[in-house]
Tab-separated table of C-alpha atoms in Angstrom:
chain	number	residue	atom	x	y	z
A	205	GLY	CA	0.871	-5.634	-8.519
A	206	SER	CA	0.639	-3.294	-5.570
A	207	THR	CA	-2.562	-1.655	-6.866
A	208	ALA	CA	-4.426	-4.972	-6.933
A	209	TYR	CA	-3.031	-5.989	-3.550
A	210	SER	CA	-4.108	-2.735	-1.901
A	211	LEU	CA	-7.473	-2.749	-3.700
A	212	SER	CA	-8.240	-6.269	-2.476
A	213	ALA	CA	-7.628	-5.073	1.094
A	214	GLY	CA	-10.029	-2.141	0.694
A	215	GLY	CA	-7.447	0.387	-0.448
A	216	PRO	CA	-7.789	2.932	-3.250
A	217	VAL	CA	-6.646	3.021	-6.859
A	218	ILE	CA	-4.050	5.792	-7.171
A	219	PHE	CA	-3.325	7.360	-10.559
A	220	PRO	CA	0.335	6.682	-11.521
A	221	SER	CA	1.404	10.337	-11.711
A	222	VAL	CA	0.185	11.068	-8.160
A	223	ALA	CA	3.243	11.306	-5.926
A	224	ALA	CA	1.867	9.678	-2.791
A	225	LEU	CA	2.232	6.884	-0.273
A	226	CYS	CA	-0.701	4.651	0.566
A	227	ILE	CA	-0.784	2.772	3.852
A	228	THR	CA	-3.439	0.044	3.742
A	229	PRO	CA	-4.149	-2.102	6.806
A	230	ILE	CA	-4.415	-5.790	5.871
A	231	CYS	CA	-7.121	-7.704	7.767
A	232	PRO	CA	-7.457	-5.160	10.584
A	233	HIS	CA	-9.288	-6.276	13.706
A	234	MET	CA	-11.103	-2.953	14.075
A	235	LEU	CA	-13.625	-1.319	11.755
A	236	THR	CA	-11.987	2.072	12.338
A	237	ASN	CA	-8.775	1.117	10.489
A	238	ARG	CA	-8.825	2.675	7.012
A	239	PRO	CA	-6.280	3.266	4.245
A	240	VAL	CA	-4.408	6.565	4.427
A	241	ILE	CA	-2.909	8.477	1.484
A	242	VAL	CA	-0.166	10.992	2.250
A	243	PRO	CA	2.238	13.047	0.091
A	244	GLU	CA	5.412	11.253	-0.975
A	245	THR	CA	7.390	13.643	1.256
A	246	ALA	CA	5.601	12.493	4.423
A	247	VAL	CA	7.299	10.398	7.064
A	248	ILE	CA	4.813	8.270	9.000
A	249	GLN	CA	5.715	6.714	12.348
A	250	ILE	CA	3.597	3.853	13.651
A	251	PHE	CA	4.061	3.116	17.350
A	252	TYR	CA	3.383	-0.498	18.269
A	253	ARG	CA	1.577	-0.729	21.599
A	254	GLY	CA	0.756	-4.442	21.480
A	255	GLU	CA	2.406	-7.338	23.208
A	256	ASP	CA	5.487	-9.298	22.172
A	257	GLY	CA	4.852	-12.200	19.809
A	258	SER	CA	3.351	-10.258	16.886
A	259	PHE	CA	4.934	-10.039	13.452
A	260	LEU	CA	5.110	-7.203	10.923
A	261	THR	CA	4.874	-8.329	7.296
A	262	ILE	CA	5.509	-5.797	4.527
A	263	ASP	CA	4.575	-6.519	0.916
A	264	GLY	CA	4.425	-10.266	1.478
A	265	GLN	CA	7.986	-10.565	2.766
A	266	THR	CA	9.110	-12.634	5.756
A	267	GLY	CA	7.588	-11.344	9.007
A	268	GLU	CA	9.694	-9.415	11.486
A	269	PRO	CA	9.014	-9.950	15.200
A	270	MET	CA	7.537	-6.942	16.995
A	271	SER	CA	8.061	-5.925	20.605
A	272	LYS	CA	6.091	-3.455	22.682
A	273	ASN	CA	7.079	0.172	21.904
A	274	ASP	CA	8.695	-0.671	18.538
A	275	VAL	CA	8.369	2.090	15.932
A	276	VAL	CA	7.753	1.444	12.224
A	277	VAL	CA	8.779	4.321	9.931
A	278	CYS	CA	7.130	4.598	6.495
A	279	ARG	CA	8.623	6.922	3.863
A	280	SER	CA	9.348	7.052	0.142
A	281	SER	CA	12.619	5.638	-1.072
A	282	ALA	CA	15.281	7.966	-2.430
A	283	HIS	CA	15.689	5.446	-5.266
A	284	THR	CA	13.421	5.424	-8.308
A	285	ILE	CA	12.850	2.886	-11.053
A	286	SER	CA	11.849	3.186	-14.680
A	287	LEU	CA	9.098	0.906	-15.914
A	288	ILE	CA	8.632	-0.263	-19.473
A	289	ARG	CA	5.080	0.258	-20.660
A	290	PRO	CA	3.638	-0.752	-23.997
A	291	PRO	CA	2.816	2.267	-26.156
A	292	LYS	CA	-0.801	3.418	-26.129
A	293	MET	CA	-1.519	1.489	-22.919
A	294	LEU	CA	-3.578	3.962	-20.897
A	295	PHE	CA	-4.011	3.575	-17.139
A	296	PHE	CA	-7.809	3.524	-17.217
A	297	ASP	CA	-7.822	1.070	-20.131
A	298	VAL	CA	-5.709	-1.312	-18.046
A	299	LEU	CA	-8.068	-0.887	-15.072
A	300	ARG	CA	-11.100	-1.468	-17.279
A	301	GLU	CA	-9.561	-4.654	-18.679
A	302	LYS	CA	-8.214	-6.105	-15.431
A	303	LEU	CA	-11.063	-5.076	-13.133
A	304	LYS	CA	-13.772	-5.716	-15.721
A	305	TRP	CA	-15.091	-2.165	-15.319
A	306	GLY	CA	-18.044	-1.458	-17.579
A	307	GLU	CA	-18.987	-5.126	-18.031
A	308	ARG	CA	-22.312	-6.576	-16.992
């Protein structure tokens, strides 16, 4: 899921009840690019200063062409979803199992 995808790109693990957005650069070309966590109420604007011919890909979807001075706006959706979780399945137990935490 999104946690594993972000984690593999150097992003954090965010506890499910934390109302936040995480913006994780994928394969950045600069060492100064780091993940950013902001409150779910934040609206982040990213101003593209590069040249034409680049593509923006979000969550593995088809890339959108970018042009100089394009603006990408990141914000939480007004829509929510309900997830079905097995009873007694604790967040840290899932992390321990999937990420092999505590194993040698």
